[in-house]
XYZ file of C-alpha atoms in Angstrom:
556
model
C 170.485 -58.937 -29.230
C 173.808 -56.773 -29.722
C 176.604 -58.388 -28.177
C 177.093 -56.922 -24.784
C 180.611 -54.913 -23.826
C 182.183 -53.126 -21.074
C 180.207 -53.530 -18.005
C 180.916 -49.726 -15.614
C 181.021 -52.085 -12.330
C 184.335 -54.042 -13.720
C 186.128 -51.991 -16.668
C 187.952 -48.699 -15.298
C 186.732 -45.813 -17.207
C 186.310 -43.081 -14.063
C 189.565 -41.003 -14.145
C 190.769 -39.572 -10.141
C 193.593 -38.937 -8.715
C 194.963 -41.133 -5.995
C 196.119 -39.727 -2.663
C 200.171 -40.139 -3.795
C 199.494 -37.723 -6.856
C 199.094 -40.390 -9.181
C 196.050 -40.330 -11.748
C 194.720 -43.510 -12.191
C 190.978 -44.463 -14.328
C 188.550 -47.146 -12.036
C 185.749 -48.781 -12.287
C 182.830 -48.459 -10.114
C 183.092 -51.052 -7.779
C 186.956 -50.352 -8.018
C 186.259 -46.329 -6.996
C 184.237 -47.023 -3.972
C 186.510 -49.776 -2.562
C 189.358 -47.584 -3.218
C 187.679 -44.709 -2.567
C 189.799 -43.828 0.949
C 192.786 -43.450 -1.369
C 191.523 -41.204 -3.880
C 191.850 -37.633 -3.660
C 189.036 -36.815 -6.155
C 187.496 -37.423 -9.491
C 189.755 -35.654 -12.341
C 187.571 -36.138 -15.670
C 187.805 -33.801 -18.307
C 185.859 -30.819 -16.845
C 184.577 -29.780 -13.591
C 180.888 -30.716 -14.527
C 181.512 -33.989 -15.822
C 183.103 -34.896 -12.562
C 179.818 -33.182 -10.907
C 177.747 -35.608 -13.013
C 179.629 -38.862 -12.190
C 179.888 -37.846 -8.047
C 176.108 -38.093 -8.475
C 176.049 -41.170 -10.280
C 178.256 -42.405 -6.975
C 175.995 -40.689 -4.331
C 173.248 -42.730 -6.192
C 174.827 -45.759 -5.542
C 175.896 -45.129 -2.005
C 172.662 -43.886 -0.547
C 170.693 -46.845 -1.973
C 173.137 -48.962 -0.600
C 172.554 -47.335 2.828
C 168.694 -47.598 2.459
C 169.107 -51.314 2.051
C 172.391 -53.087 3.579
C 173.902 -52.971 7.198
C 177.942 -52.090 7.035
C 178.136 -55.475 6.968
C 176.562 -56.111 3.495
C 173.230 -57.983 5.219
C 170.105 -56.447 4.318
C 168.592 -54.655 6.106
C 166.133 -52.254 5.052
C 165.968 -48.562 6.886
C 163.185 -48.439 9.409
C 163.696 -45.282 11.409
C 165.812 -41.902 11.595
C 167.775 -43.226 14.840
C 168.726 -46.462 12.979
C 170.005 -44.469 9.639
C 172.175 -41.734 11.443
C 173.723 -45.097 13.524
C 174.852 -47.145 10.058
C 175.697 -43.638 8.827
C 177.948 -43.286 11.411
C 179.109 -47.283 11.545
C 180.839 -46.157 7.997
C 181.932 -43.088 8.277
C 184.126 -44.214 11.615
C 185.548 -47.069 9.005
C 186.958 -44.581 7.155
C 186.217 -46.479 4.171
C 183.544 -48.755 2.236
C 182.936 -52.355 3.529
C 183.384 -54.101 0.653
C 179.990 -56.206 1.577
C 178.475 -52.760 2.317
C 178.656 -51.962 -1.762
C 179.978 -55.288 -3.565
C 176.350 -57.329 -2.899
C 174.411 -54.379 -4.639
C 176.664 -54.047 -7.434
C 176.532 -57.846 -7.789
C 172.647 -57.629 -8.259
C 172.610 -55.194 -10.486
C 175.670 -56.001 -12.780
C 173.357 -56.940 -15.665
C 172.290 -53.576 -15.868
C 175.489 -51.676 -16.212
C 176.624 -52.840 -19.507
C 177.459 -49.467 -21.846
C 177.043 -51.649 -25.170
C 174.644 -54.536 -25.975
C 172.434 -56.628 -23.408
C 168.826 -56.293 -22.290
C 169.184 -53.014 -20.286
C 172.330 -51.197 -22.007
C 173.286 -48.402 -18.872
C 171.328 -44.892 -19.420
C 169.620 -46.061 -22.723
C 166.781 -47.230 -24.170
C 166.205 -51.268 -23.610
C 166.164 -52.511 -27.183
C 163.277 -54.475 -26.938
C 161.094 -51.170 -26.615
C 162.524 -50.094 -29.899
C 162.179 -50.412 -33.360
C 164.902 -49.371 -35.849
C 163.943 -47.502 -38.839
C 165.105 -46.360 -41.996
C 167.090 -42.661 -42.141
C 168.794 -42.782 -45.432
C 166.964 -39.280 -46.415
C 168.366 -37.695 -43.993
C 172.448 -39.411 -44.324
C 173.749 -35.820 -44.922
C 173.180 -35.240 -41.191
C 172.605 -38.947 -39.988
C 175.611 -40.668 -41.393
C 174.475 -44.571 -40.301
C 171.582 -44.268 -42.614
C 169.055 -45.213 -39.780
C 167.516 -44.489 -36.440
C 165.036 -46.135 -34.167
C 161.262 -45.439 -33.298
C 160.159 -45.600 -29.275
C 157.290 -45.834 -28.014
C 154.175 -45.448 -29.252
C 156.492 -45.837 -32.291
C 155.185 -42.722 -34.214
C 156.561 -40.575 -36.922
C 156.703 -38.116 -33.473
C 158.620 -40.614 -31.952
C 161.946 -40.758 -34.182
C 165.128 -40.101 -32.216
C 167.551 -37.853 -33.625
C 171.026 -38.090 -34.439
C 174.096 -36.162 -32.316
C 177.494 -36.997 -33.723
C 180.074 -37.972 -31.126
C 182.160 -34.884 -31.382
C 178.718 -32.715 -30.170
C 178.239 -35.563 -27.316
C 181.273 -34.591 -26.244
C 181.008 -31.709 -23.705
C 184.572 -31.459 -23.708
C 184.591 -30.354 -27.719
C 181.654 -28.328 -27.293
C 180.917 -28.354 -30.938
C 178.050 -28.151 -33.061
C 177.895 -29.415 -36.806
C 178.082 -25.852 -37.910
C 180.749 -24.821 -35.323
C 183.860 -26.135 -34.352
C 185.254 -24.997 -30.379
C 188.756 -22.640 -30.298
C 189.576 -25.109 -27.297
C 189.250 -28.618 -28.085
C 191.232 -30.707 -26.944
C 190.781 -33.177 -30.153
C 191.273 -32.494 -33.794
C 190.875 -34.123 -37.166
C 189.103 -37.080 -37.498
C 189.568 -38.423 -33.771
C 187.237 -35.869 -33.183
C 184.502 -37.801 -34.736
C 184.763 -41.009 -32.217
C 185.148 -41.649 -29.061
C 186.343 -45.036 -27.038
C 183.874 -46.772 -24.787
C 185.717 -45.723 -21.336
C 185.276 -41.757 -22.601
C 181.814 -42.482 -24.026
C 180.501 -43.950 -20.440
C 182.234 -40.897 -18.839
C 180.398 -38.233 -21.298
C 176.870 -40.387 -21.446
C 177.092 -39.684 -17.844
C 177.255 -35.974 -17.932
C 175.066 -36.139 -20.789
C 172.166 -37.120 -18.815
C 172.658 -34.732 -16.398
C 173.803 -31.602 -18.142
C 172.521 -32.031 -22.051
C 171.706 -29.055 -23.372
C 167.904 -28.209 -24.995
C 168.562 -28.857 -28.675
C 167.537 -32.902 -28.581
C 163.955 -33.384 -29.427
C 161.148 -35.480 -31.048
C 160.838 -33.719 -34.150
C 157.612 -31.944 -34.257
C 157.032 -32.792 -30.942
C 159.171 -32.511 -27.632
C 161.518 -30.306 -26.867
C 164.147 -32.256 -24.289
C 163.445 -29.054 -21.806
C 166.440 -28.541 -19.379
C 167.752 -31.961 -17.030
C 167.037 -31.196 -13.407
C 171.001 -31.186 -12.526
C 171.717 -28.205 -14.568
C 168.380 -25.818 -12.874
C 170.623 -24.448 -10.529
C 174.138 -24.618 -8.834
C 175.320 -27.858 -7.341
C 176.689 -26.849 -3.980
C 178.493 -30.079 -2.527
C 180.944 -30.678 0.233
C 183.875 -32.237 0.098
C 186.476 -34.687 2.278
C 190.098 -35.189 2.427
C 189.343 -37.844 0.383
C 187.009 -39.295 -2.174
C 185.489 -41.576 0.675
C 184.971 -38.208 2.632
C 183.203 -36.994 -0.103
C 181.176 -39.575 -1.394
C 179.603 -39.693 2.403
C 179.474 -35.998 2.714
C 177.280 -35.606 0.221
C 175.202 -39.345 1.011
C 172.303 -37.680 2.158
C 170.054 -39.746 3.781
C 167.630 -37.927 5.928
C 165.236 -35.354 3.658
C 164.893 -31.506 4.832
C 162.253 -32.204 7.912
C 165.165 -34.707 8.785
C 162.780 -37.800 7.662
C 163.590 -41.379 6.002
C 163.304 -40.653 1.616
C 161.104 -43.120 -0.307
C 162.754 -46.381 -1.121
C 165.234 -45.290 -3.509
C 164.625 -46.056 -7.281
C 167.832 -45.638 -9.454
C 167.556 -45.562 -13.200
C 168.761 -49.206 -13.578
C 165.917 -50.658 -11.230
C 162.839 -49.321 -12.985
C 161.729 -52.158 -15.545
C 159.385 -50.086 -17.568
C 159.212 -47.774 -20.278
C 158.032 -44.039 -19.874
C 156.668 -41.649 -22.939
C 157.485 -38.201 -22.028
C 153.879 -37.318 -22.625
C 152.700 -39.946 -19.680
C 155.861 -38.940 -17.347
C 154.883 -39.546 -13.973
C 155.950 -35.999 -12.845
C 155.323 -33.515 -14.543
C 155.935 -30.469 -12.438
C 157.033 -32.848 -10.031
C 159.790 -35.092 -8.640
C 160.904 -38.034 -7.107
C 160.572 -38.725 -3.280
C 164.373 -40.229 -3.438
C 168.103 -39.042 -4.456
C 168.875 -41.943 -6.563
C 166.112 -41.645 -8.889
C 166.589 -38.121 -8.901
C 170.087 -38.300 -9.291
C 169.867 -40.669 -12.690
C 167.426 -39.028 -14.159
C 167.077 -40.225 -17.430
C 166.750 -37.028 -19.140
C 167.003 -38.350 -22.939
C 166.165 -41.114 -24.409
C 169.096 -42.908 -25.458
C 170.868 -45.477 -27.687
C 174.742 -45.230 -28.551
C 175.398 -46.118 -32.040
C 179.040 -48.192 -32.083
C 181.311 -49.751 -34.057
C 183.694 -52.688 -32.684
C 185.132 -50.654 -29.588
C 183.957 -47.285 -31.295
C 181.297 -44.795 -30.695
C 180.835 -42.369 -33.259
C 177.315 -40.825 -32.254
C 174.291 -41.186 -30.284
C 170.016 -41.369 -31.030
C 168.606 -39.164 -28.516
C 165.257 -37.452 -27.694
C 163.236 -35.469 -24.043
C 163.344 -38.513 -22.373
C 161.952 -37.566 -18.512
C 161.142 -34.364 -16.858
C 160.903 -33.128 -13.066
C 159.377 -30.140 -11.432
C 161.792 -27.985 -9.766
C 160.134 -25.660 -8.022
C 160.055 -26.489 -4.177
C 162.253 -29.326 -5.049
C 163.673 -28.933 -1.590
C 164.567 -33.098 -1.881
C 168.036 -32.099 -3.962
C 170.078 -31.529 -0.505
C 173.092 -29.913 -3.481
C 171.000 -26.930 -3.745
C 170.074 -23.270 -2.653
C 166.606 -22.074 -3.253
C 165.330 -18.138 -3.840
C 162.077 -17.299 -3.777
C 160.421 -16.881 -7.286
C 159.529 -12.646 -6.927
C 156.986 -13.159 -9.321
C 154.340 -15.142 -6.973
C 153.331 -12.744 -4.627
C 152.654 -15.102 -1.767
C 155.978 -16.186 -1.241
C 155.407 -20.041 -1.611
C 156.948 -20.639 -5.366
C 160.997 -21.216 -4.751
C 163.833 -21.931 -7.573
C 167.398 -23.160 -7.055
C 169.781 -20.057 -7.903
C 172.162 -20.198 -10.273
C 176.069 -19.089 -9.754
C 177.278 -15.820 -12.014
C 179.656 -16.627 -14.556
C 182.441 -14.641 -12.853
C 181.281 -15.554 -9.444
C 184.330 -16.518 -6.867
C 183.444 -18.218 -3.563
C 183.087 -15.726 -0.744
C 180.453 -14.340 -2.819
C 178.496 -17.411 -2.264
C 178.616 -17.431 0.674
C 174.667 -16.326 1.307
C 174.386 -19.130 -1.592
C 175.721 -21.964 0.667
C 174.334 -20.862 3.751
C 170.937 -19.213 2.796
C 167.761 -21.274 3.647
C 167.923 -22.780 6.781
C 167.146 -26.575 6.754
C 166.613 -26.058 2.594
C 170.254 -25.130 1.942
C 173.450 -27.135 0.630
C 174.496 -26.872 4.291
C 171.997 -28.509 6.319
C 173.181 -32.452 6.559
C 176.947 -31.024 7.227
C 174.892 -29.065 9.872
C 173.122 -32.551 11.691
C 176.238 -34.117 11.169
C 178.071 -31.845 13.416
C 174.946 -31.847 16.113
C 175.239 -35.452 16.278
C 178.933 -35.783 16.765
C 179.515 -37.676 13.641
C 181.860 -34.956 12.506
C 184.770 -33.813 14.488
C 184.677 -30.426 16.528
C 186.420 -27.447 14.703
C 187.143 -28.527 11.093
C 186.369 -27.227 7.637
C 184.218 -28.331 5.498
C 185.307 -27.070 2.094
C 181.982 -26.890 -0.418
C 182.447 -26.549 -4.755
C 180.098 -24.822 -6.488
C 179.355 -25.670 -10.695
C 176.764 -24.436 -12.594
C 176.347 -24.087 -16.434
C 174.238 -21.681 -18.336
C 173.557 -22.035 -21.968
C 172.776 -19.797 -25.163
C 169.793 -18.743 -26.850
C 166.569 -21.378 -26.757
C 169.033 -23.334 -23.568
C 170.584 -24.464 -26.898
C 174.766 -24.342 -26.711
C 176.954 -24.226 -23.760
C 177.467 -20.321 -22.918
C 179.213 -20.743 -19.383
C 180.318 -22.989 -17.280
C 181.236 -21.976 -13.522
C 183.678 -24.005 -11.142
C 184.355 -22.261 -7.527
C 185.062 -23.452 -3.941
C 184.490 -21.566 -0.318
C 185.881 -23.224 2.911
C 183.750 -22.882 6.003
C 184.373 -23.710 9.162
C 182.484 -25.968 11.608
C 181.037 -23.322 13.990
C 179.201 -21.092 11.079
C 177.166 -24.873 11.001
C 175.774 -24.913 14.666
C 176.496 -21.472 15.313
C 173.525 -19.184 14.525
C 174.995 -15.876 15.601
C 178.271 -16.416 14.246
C 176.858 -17.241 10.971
C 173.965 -14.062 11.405
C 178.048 -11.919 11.458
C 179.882 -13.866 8.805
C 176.708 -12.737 6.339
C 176.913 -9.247 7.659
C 180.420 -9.526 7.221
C 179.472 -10.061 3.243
C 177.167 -7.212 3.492
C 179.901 -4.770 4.601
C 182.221 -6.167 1.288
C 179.921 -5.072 -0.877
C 178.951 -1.539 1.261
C 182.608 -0.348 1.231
C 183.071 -1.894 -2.832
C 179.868 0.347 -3.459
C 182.018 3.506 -1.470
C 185.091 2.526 -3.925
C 182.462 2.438 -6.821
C 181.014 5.936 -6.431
C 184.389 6.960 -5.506
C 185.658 6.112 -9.262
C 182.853 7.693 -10.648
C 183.110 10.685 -8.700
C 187.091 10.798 -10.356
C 185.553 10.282 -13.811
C 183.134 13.264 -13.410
C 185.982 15.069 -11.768
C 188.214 14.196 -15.415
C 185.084 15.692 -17.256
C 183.382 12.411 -17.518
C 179.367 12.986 -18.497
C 176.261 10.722 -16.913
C 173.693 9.887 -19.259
C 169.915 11.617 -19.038
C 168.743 9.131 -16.242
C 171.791 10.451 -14.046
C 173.860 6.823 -14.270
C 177.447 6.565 -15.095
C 178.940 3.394 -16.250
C 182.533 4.059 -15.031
C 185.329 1.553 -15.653
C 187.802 3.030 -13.168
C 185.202 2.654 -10.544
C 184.583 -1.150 -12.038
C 188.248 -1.482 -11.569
C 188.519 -0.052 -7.543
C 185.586 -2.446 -6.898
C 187.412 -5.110 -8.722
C 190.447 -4.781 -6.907
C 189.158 -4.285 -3.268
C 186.946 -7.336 -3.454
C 189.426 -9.570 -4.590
C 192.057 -8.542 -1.420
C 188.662 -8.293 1.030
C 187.078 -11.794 -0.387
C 190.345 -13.503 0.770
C 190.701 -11.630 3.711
C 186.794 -13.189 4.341
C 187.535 -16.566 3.440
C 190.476 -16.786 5.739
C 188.288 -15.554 8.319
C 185.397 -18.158 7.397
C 188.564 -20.772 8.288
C 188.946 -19.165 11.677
C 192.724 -18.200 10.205
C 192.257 -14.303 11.456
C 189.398 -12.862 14.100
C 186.537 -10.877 13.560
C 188.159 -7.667 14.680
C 191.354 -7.845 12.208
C 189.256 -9.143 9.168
C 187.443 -5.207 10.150
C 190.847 -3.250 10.318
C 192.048 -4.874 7.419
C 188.823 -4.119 4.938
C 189.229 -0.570 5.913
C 192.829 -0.949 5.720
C 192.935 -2.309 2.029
C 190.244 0.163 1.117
C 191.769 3.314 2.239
C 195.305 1.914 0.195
C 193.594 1.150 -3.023
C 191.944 5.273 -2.806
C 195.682 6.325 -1.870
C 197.175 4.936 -4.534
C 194.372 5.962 -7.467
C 195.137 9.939 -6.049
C 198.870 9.523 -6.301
C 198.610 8.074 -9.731
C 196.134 10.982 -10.862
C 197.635 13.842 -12.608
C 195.249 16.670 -10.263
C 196.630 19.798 -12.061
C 194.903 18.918 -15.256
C 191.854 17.923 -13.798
C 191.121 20.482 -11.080
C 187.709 22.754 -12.444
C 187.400 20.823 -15.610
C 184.374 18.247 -14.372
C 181.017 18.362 -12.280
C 182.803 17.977 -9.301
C 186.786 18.720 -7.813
C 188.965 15.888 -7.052
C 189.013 17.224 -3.355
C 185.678 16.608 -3.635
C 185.398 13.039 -4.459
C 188.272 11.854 -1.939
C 186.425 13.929 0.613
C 182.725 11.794 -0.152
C 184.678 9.059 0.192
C 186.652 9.790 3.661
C 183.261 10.776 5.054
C 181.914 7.330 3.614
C 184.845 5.304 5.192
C 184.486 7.530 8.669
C 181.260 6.536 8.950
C 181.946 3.096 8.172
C 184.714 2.911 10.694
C 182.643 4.109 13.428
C 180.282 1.470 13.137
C 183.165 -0.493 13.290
C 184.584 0.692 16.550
C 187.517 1.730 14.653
C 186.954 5.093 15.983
C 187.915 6.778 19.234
C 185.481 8.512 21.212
C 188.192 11.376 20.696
C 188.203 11.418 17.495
C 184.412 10.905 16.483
C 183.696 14.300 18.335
C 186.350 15.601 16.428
C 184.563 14.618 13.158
C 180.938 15.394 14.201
C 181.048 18.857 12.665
C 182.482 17.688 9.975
C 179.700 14.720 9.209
C-alpha cells in the first residue's frame, strides 16, 4: 500500500482571507473552527472556491443530520427539531467544535490526498490493477496506468498531465493559456496543498474530454449544468450556514446524507445507480465523484492524474440542488421537463435578478426565504447572493467562459410577494426603455444612410452602445434600490432621467447638417420616435401631469 500523506482534515491547503485582511491557507477542521474569522475562501479562481464551499456545505449538513450543537448524536427526526439545532448554531455565531471535530475524527482515514486504503476523491487501490502504458509514453510519460473495474481493455484510465489538471493554466497538450500564472517547467507539477485544492474543483467542474477509450465519454459533472446561485454572510461561518440547506423544496427532512468518503463500494459507470437520476441528499450530491481518479506523485510532487466518467446524475427536475434556478425545457410541450439556467458570459447581477428569484420554492432563494419566516434571520438585512457558471468549447471539451457576478437583495423581496412581483417589473421596464435607446440608435444609423438587410433587421453598434450605456447607470440605480438605498419612485425618475441624458448627449455630438435627407428617415424623426416612446413610458410612470398628458394626446 502507498505510503499515506497529507490528510485535508489536519494539513492547511484551503487559501481565505481572515477578517483583519490577512490571507492565510487552513485545513478543514481548521476552516470550520475558524470559520467566524474568515471573510471568505480566496483560491485561485472564483469556481475553484465554488467547488471547495461545496465540499464544506457537504460536511456541515451531514454534520447537522447527525450531531446535536453539542457534538452528541443525535440523528434528525423531524422538520421542527432541524430548524431548532439550525438555529442553536447559527445564534453561536460559530461552529461548536464537538458539533464538527467528532465527524471529522471518524472519518479522518478517509481524507488522506496520497496513499492509504481510501485516498480522498480517488479510486481505492485495492479495486485497481496497474497496467503497462509504455506504447503510449509520448503522451503518458510514467509509462503505465491502471485498469478498474471489470478491468477491461474499456476500462483503462487515461492520462491528464498536471499543467491540464490545473484549471488555473487552462492548458491543453497542444495549447498553452496567454494567462497562466506558471511557466517553464513548474508548470508541469504541482505541490500536494494546490493538487487537493484543484482535485476538488476537478470533480466538480472537469470538463468532457476524460473518457474510457472506446467507451465512456465523462459527460458533464452535475455542478457545472447550470449557475450556482449561493448566498453569502459577513463571514465564512455566515456563509457556510447560509447555504447548509437542510430542509428539501416541500420543506421536508433529505435522505440520510451519503458523502463520497462514506460509500464503501465501487461503481462502473455502466451500473451507476442513477442514471437520469440523483441523489435524495446534498452531500452525496455535492461530492459527486464525477471521474474516476488516481493522482500519480512523486515524493511531495504531483505531476499528473489517471482519470475516466466516473458517476453521472440526472438533472432535469433536480429541484434537490437548493444553488440553483430552473427554466422550463420549451421543447416538452407539457411543461413538466425543467433545466437549471445557465448565466451569459457578460451577464452582471441585476440582470439576474429573475435568475435568483424565479421559481418559487425551486429557486436559489427559498431557504434564505424560511429563514426569514422563522425569525432565524434578522429583520431588514441583505442577503448578498454570487453567481458562477462555466461554459465550455466544442464537444463540452475546453474551458470557453467562466462567469463570476454578485446581486444584493434585501430581506423584504424574501417574504414580500408584491414587493418582489415590482422589483421584477422593475427589470422589465430596464430592458423596455434599453429596447427605446436601441431602436433609437438604429433609427440614427438609418438617418446617417445606414441600410437593413432583406429581412428588415439592422445590427447597429451605436444602438448596442446607448443600450450598453443606459443599462449599466439603470442596473446600479436597481441594485441600490434592491438594498432599500433609494425608493421606488426615485429609482423611476432617475431611469427616465439617465435615459433622456444619454439621447441628449448622442444629438449634441451628431453632426445634423450632413445627415439631414441623406437616410430612410430624418434625425428629427428618430429623436421624435423616441420622445413619444419615453412620453408614453413616463405616463405609466406617473411622471406625467394630468396637464401635460392632454397636452400630448394629439400629439400620441
Amino acid at each position: 500500500m502507498t505510503e499515506k500523506k497529507f490528510n485535508l482534515i489536519d494539513e492547511p491547503w484551503i487559501r481565505a482571507i481572515a477578517t483583519d485582511g490577512e490571507e492565510k491557507t487552513y485545513s478543514i477542521k481548521d476552516i470550520f473552527l475558524n470559520a467566524h474569522e474568515i471573510a471568505f475562501i480566496a483560491g485561485e479562481t472564483e469556481l475553484q472556491n465554488t467547488a471547495v464551499l461545496r465540499l464544506l456545505i457537504a460536511i456541515s449538513v451531514t454534520c447537522f443530520y447527525r450531531y446535536d450543537k453539542n457534538g452528541c448524536e443525535s440523528k434528525l427526526t423531524d422538520e421542527d427539531q432541524a430548524l431548532d439545532r439550525y438555529k442553536a448554531v447559527w445564534d453561536n455565531k460559530k461552529f461548536p467544535e464537538e458539533f464538527i471535530t467528532g465527524y471529522l475524527d471518524q472519518w479522518h482515514e478517509y481524507f488522506y490526498l496520497i496513499g492509504g486504503s481510501n485516498p480522498f476523491y480517488q479510486v481505492p487501490e485495492k479495486y485497481t490493477r496497474e497496467i503497462d502504458d509504455s506504447k503510449n509514453k509520448s503522451k503518458n510519460p510514467t509509462g503505465k496506468t491502471y485498469l478498474v473495474p471489470p478491468y477491461t481493455e474499456s476500462d483503462k484510465l487515461s492520462w491528464i498531465n498536471a499543467q491540464s489538471f490545473n484549471g488555473e493554466i487552462l492548458q491543453s497538450g497542444n495549447s498553452t493559456s496567454p494567462f497562466a500564472n506558471k511557466s517553464g517547467d513548474i508548470r508541469s507539477i504541482m505541490v500536494l496543498s494546490e493538487t487537493a485544492r484543484w482535485l476538488v474543483y476537478y470533480m466538480n467542474f472537469a470538463d468532457c474530454s476524460s473518457k474510457i477509450p472506446g467507451k465512456w465519454n465523462a459527460g458533464m459533472t452535475f455542478t457545472s449544468s447550470g449557475a450556482d446561485i449561493h448566498p453569502v454572510g459577513k463571514n465564512l461561518f455566515e456563509t457556510i450556514m447560509l447555504c447548509s440547506v437542510i430542509l428539501d423544496e416541500n420543506g421536508l427532512l433529505y435522505g440520510e446524507p451519503l458523502p463520497a468518503w462514506e460509500k464503501n463500494t465501487y461503481t462502473h459507470i455502466n451500473d451507476s445507480p442513477y442514471g437520469d437520476a440523483f441523489p435524495d441528499n446534498i452531500p452525496e450530491l455535492y461530492t459527486q465523484q464525477s471521474r474516476k481518479a488516481i493522482l500519480h506523485c512523486e515524493g511531495d510532487i504531483v505531476d499528473g492524474i489517471y482519470t475516466a466518467a466516473g458517476d453521472k446524475y440526472g438533472t432535469v427536475n433536480a429541484f434537490i440542488e437548493p444553488m440553483f434556478a430552473f427554466h422550463p425545457d420549451a421543447s416538452d410541450k407539457s411543461g413538466n421537463t425543467n433545466r437549471p439556467n445557465h448565466i451569459a458570459a457578460d451577464s452582471t447581477g441585476w440582470k439576474e435578478f429573475r435568475n435568483v428569484f424565479g421559481g418559487g420554492t425551486k429557486d436559489p432563494t427559498r431557504w434564505i426565504g424560511l429563514l426569514f419566516g422563522k425569525d432565524i434571520l434578522s429583520d431588514n438585512i441583505n442577503v448578498p447572493y454570487v453567481m458562477t457558471d462555466i461554459s465550455y468549447g466544442s464537444m463540452q471539451c475546453g474551458v470557453e467562459s467562466t462567469v463570476n457576478t454578485r446581486l444584493s437583495v434585501n430581506e423584504k423581496f424574501f417574504i414580500d410577494d408584491i414587493a418582489l412581483e415590482r422589483a421584477k417589473s422593475e427589470v422589465d421596464r430596464i430592458n423596455k426603455i434599453a429596447n427605446i435607446l436601441d431602436q433609437f440608435g438604429k433609427d440614427i444609423d438609418l438617418a446617417q444612410g445606414a441600410k437593413s438587410d432583406k429581412k428588415g433587421k439592422l445590427n447597429s453598434a451605436f444602438g448596442k452602445k446607448l443600450r450598453t450605456d443606459y443599462e449599466k447607470v439603470a442596473g446600479e440605480l436597481f441594485e441600490k434600490f434592491l438594498v432599500d438605498n433609494i425608493t421606488e419612485d426615485e429609482l423611476h425618475k432617475e431611469e427616465v432621467r439617465c435615459a433622456e441624458k444619454i439621447t441628449g448627449k448622442a444629438l449634441e455630438n451628431l453632426n445634423i447638417l450632413s445627415v439631414i435627407g441623406h437616410g430612410e428617415i430624418s434625425i428629427g424623426k428618430a429623436e421624435c420616435n423616441f420622445r413619444k416612446s419615453m412620453w408614453r413610458m413616463k405616463k405609466d410612470l406617473g411622471l406625467i401631469s394630468e396637464e401635460d398628458s392632454d397636452k400630448w394626446k394629439n400629439k400620441e
